[in-house]
XYZ file of C-alpha atoms in Angstrom:
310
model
C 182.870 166.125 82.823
C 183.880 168.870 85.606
C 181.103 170.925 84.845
C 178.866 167.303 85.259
C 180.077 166.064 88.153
C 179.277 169.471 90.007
C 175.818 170.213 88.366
C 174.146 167.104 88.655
C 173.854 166.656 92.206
C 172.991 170.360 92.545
C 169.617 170.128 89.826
C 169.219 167.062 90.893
C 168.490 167.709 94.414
C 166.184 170.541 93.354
C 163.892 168.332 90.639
C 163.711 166.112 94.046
C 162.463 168.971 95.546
C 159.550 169.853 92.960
C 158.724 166.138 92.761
C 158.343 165.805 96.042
C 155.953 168.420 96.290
C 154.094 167.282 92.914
C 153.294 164.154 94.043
C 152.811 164.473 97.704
C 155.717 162.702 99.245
C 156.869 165.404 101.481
C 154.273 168.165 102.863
C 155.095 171.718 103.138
C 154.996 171.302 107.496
C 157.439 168.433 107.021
C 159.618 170.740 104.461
C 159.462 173.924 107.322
C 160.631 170.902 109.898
C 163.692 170.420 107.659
C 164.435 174.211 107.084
C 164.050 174.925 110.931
C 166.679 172.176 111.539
C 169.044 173.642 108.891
C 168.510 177.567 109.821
C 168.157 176.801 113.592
C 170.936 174.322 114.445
C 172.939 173.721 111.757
C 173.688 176.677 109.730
C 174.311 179.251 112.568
C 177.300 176.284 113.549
C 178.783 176.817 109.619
C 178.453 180.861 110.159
C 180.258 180.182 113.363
C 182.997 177.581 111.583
C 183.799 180.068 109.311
C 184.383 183.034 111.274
C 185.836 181.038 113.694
C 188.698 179.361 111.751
C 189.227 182.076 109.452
C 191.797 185.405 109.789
C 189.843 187.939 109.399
C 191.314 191.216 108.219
C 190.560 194.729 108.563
C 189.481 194.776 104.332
C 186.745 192.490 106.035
C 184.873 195.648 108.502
C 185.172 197.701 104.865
C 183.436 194.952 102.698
C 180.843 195.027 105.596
C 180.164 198.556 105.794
C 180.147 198.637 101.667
C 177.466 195.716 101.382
C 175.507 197.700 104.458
C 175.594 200.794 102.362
C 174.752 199.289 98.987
C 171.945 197.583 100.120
C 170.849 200.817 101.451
C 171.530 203.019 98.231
C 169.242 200.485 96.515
C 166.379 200.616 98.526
C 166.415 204.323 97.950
C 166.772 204.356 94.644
C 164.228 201.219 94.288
C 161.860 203.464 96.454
C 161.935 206.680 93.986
C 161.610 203.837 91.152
C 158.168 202.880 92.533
C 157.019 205.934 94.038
C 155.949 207.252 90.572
C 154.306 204.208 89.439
C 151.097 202.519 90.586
C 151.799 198.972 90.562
C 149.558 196.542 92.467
C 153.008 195.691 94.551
C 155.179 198.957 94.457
C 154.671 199.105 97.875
C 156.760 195.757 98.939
C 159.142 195.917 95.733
C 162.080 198.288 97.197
C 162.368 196.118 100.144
C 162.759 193.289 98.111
C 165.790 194.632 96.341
C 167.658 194.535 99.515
C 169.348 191.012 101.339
C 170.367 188.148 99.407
C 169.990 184.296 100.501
C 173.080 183.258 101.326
C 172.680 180.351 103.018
C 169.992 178.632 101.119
C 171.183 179.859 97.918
C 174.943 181.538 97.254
C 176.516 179.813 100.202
C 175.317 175.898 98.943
C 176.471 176.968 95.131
C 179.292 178.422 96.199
C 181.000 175.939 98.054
C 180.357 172.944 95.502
C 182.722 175.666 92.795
C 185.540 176.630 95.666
C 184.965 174.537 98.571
C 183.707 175.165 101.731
C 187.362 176.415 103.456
C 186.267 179.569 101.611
C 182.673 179.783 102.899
C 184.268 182.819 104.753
C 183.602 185.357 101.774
C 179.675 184.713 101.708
C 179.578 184.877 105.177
C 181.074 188.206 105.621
C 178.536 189.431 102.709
C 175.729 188.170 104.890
C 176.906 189.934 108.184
C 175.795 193.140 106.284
C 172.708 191.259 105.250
C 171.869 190.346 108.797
C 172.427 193.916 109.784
C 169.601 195.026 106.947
C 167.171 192.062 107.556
C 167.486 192.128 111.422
C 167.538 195.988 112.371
C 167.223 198.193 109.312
C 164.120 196.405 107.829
C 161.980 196.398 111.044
C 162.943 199.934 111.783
C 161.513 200.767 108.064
C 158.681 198.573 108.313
C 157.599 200.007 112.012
C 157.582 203.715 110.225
C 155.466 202.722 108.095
C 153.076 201.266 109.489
C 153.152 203.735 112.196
C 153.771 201.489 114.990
C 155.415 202.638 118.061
C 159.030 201.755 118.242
C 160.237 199.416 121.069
C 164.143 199.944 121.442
C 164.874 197.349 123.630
C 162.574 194.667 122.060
C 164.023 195.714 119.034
C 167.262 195.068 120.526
C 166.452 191.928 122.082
C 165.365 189.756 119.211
C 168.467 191.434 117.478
C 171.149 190.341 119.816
C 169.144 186.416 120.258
C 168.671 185.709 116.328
C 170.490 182.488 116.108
C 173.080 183.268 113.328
C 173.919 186.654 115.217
C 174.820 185.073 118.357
C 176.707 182.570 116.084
C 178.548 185.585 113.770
C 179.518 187.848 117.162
C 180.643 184.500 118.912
C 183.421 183.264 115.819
C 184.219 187.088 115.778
C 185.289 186.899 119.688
C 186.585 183.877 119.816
C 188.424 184.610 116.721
C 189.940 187.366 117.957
C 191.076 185.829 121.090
C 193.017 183.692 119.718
C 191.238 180.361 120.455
C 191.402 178.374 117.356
C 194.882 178.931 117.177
C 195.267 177.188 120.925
C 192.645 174.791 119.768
C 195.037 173.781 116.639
C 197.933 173.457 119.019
C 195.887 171.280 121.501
C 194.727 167.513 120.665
C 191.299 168.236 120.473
C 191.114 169.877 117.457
C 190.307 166.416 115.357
C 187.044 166.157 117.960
C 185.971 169.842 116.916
C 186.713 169.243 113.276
C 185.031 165.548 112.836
C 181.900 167.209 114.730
C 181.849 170.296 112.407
C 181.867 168.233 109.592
C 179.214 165.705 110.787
C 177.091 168.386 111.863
C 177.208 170.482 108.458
C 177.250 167.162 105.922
C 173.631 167.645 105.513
C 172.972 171.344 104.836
C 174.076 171.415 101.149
C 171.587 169.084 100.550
C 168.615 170.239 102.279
C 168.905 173.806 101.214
C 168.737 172.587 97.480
C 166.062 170.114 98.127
C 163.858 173.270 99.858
C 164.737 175.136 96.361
C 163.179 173.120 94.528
C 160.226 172.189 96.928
C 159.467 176.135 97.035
C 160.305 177.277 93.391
C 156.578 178.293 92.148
C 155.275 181.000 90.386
C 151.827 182.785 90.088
C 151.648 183.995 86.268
C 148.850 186.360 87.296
C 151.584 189.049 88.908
C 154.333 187.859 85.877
C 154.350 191.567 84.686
C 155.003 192.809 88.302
C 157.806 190.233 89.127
C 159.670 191.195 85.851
C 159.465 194.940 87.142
C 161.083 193.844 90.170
C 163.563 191.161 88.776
C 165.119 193.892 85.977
C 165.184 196.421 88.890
C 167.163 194.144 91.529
C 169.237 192.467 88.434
C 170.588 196.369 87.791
C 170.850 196.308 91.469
C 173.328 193.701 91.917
C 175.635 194.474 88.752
C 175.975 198.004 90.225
C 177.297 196.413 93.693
C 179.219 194.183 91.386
C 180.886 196.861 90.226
C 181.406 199.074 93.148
C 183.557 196.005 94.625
C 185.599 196.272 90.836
C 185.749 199.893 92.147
C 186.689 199.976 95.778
C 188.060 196.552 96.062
C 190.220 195.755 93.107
C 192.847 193.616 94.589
C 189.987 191.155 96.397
C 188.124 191.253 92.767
C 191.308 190.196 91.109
C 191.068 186.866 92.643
C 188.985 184.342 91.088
C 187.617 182.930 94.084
C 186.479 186.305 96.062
C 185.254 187.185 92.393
C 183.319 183.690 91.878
C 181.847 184.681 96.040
C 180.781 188.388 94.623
C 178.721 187.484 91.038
C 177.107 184.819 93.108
C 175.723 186.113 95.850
C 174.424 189.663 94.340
C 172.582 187.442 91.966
C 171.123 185.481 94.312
C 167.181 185.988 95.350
C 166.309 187.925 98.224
C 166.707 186.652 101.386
C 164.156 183.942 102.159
C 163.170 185.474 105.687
C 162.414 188.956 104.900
C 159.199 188.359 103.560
C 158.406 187.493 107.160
C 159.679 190.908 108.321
C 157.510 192.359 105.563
C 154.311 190.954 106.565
C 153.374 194.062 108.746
C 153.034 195.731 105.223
C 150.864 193.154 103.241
C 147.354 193.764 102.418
C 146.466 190.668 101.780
C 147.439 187.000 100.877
C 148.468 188.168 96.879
C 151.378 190.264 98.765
C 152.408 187.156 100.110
C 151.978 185.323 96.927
C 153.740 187.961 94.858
C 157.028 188.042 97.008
C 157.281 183.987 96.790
C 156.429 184.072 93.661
C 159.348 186.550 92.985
C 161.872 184.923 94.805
C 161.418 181.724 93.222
C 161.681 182.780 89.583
C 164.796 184.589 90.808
C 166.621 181.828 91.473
C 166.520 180.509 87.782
C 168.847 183.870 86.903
C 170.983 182.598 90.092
C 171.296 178.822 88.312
C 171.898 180.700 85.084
C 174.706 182.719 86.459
C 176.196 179.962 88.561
C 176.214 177.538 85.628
C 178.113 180.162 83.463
C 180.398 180.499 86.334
C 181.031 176.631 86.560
C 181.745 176.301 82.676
C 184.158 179.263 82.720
C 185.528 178.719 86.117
C-alpha cells in the first residue's frame, strides 16, 4: 500500500499531463506560463530553502567539484564516442550526456521517497549542474560555432540566472549565521508558513509538465537509443565514483536514494536552449525533446524500483 500511496499521485499527475495535451485542454503557451511560474518564482525560493536551512559541510564543496568533473569526463569521452561515427545527431549527443533535471525531475521524485527536509542533497548535485549548463556549455557552444567570446556578458547572465542568485544567496546567508538567529527569533513560523505556501504547488506542476512534454519522434528511435545507452553508462560510472570517493555519504540510504536518482534522470530541460546555436535545423530540436522525454521512462523505472525496495 506504501508503494501505492506514493506512486499514484506521481503517474497520475503525469497521464493528466498527456491528456491534457491529447485533447486540447491546456495549450503548450499556457503549459510554458506554468513552467515560467515554477522555474522563475518558485523553485529558485526551494533552492534557496534548502541551502538556507541546511548545515552545509565541507564534504559538500568536494561532492560539487566531483559532479563538475564527472560531467566533464563524460562529455569527453561522449565526444570521442561520436567523433568516429556519422550519425545524423553526433554533433548535439555529447552535450546531452551532461546536466540532469533536477528540479523537474529528481528533485519532485525525490522528495515524495525522503521528504523534502532532505531536498538539500539534489540541490548540491545541481550547483555543479548550474556551473555546466550556465558557464561551461556556452563557453563550448561559442567555440564552436566560432563566435566571439563576450566575458562580461558571459558573466552577467551568469551571476542574474534566477536559481544562481538564489544558490549564492542560502550559501551567504547560511554561512552568516542567519537562520540560526531567525530560529531563535519569533518570526520564524512567518518564514516557514510562507515557504511552505509558496512551494505547495511545484511537485505538482513539474509532474503535470512531464507528462504534457513526454513525446517521441520514432523517425530518430535508432539515434536516441545511441544516446540513451551512452548517458545510461554515463550515470552508473558517476554512480560509482561516489561508491568510490564517498563511501560513508553512499552508506546512507537516503544520500544513496538522492545519487541513483538524479544520475538517472534526463538531461536538464534548459540546455537544449543553450544548444540551439548548434542546430541545423528544426529535427535537432526534435531529436533532443524527443530524447529527453523517452529518458524519463528509465527515470520512472528506476524510481519505482527504488520505492518498492526502499
Amino acid at each position: 500500500m506504501k508503494v501505492m500511496t506514493t506512486l499514484f499521485p506521481v503517474f497520475f499527475m503525469i497521464a493528466l499531463g498527456i491528456v491534457s495535451r491529447l485533447r486540447g485542454w491546456i495549450t503548450a503557451e499556457q503549459k510554458d506560463g506554468a513552467r515560467s511560474l515554477v522555474f522563475g518564482v518558485l523553485f529558485p525560493i526551494l533552492i534557496f530553502n534548502a541551502i538556507f536551512t541546511s548545515s552545509l559541510s565541507a564534504s559538500t564543496a568536494w561532492i560539487i567539484l566531483y559532479v563538475t568533473i564527472a560531467f566533464i569526463a563524460v562529455y569527453l569521452l561522449g565526444t570521442l564516442l561520436c567523433r568516429k561515427g556519422n550519425g545524423r545527431y553526433d554533433h548535439l549527443i555529447p552535450y546531452l550526456l551532461t546536466t540532469c533535471e533536477g528540479g523537474n525531475v529528481a528533485l519532485p521524485l525525490y522528495t515524495t521517497i525522503v521528504g523534502a527536509g532532505y531536498a538539500i542533497n539534489t540541490v548540491t548535485f545541481d550547483m555543479a549542474g548550474t556551473i555546466i549548463a550556465f558557464i561551461l556549455i556556452p563557453i563550448l557552444v561559442s567555440a564552436k560555432t566560432s563566435e566571439n567570446m563576450d566575458a562580461k556578458a558571459l558573466f552577467r547572465k551568469t551571476m542574474t540566472n534566477s536559481l544562481v542568485l538564489a544558490a549564492l544567496s542560502g550559501i551567504i546567508l547560511n554561512l552568516c549565521g542567519v537562520y540560526h538567529l531567525l530560529e531563535q527569533s519569533v518570526f520564524l513560523p512567518l518564514y516557514t508558513d510562507a515557504v511552505s505556501m509558496a512551494l505547495a504547488p511545484i511537485g505538482g506542476v513539474i509532474l503535470f509538465t512531464i507528462g504534457y512534454d513526454l513525446k517521441v519522434d520514432t523517425a530518430m528511435i535508432s539515434s536516441i537509443l545511441k544516446a540513451f545507452l551512452m548517458r545510461a553508462a554515463g550515470g552508473l560510472l558517476i554512480i560509482g565514483g561516489f561508491r568510490i570517493l564517498f563511501p560513508s555519504l553512499m552508506a546512507d540510504a537516503i544520500f544513496r536514494t538522492a545519487v541513483f536518482l538524479y544520475f538517472m534522470s534526463p538531461t536538464g530541460f534548459a540546455l537544449p536552449t543553450q544548444l540551439s546555436p548548434l542546430c541545423k535545423d528544426e529535427s535537432d530540436s526534435a531529436f533532443m525533446s524527443s530524447f529527453i522525454s523517452i529518458y524519463i521512462l528509465l527515470t520512472l523505472a528506476v524510481y519505482i524500483a527504488i520505492v518498492i525496495t526502499y
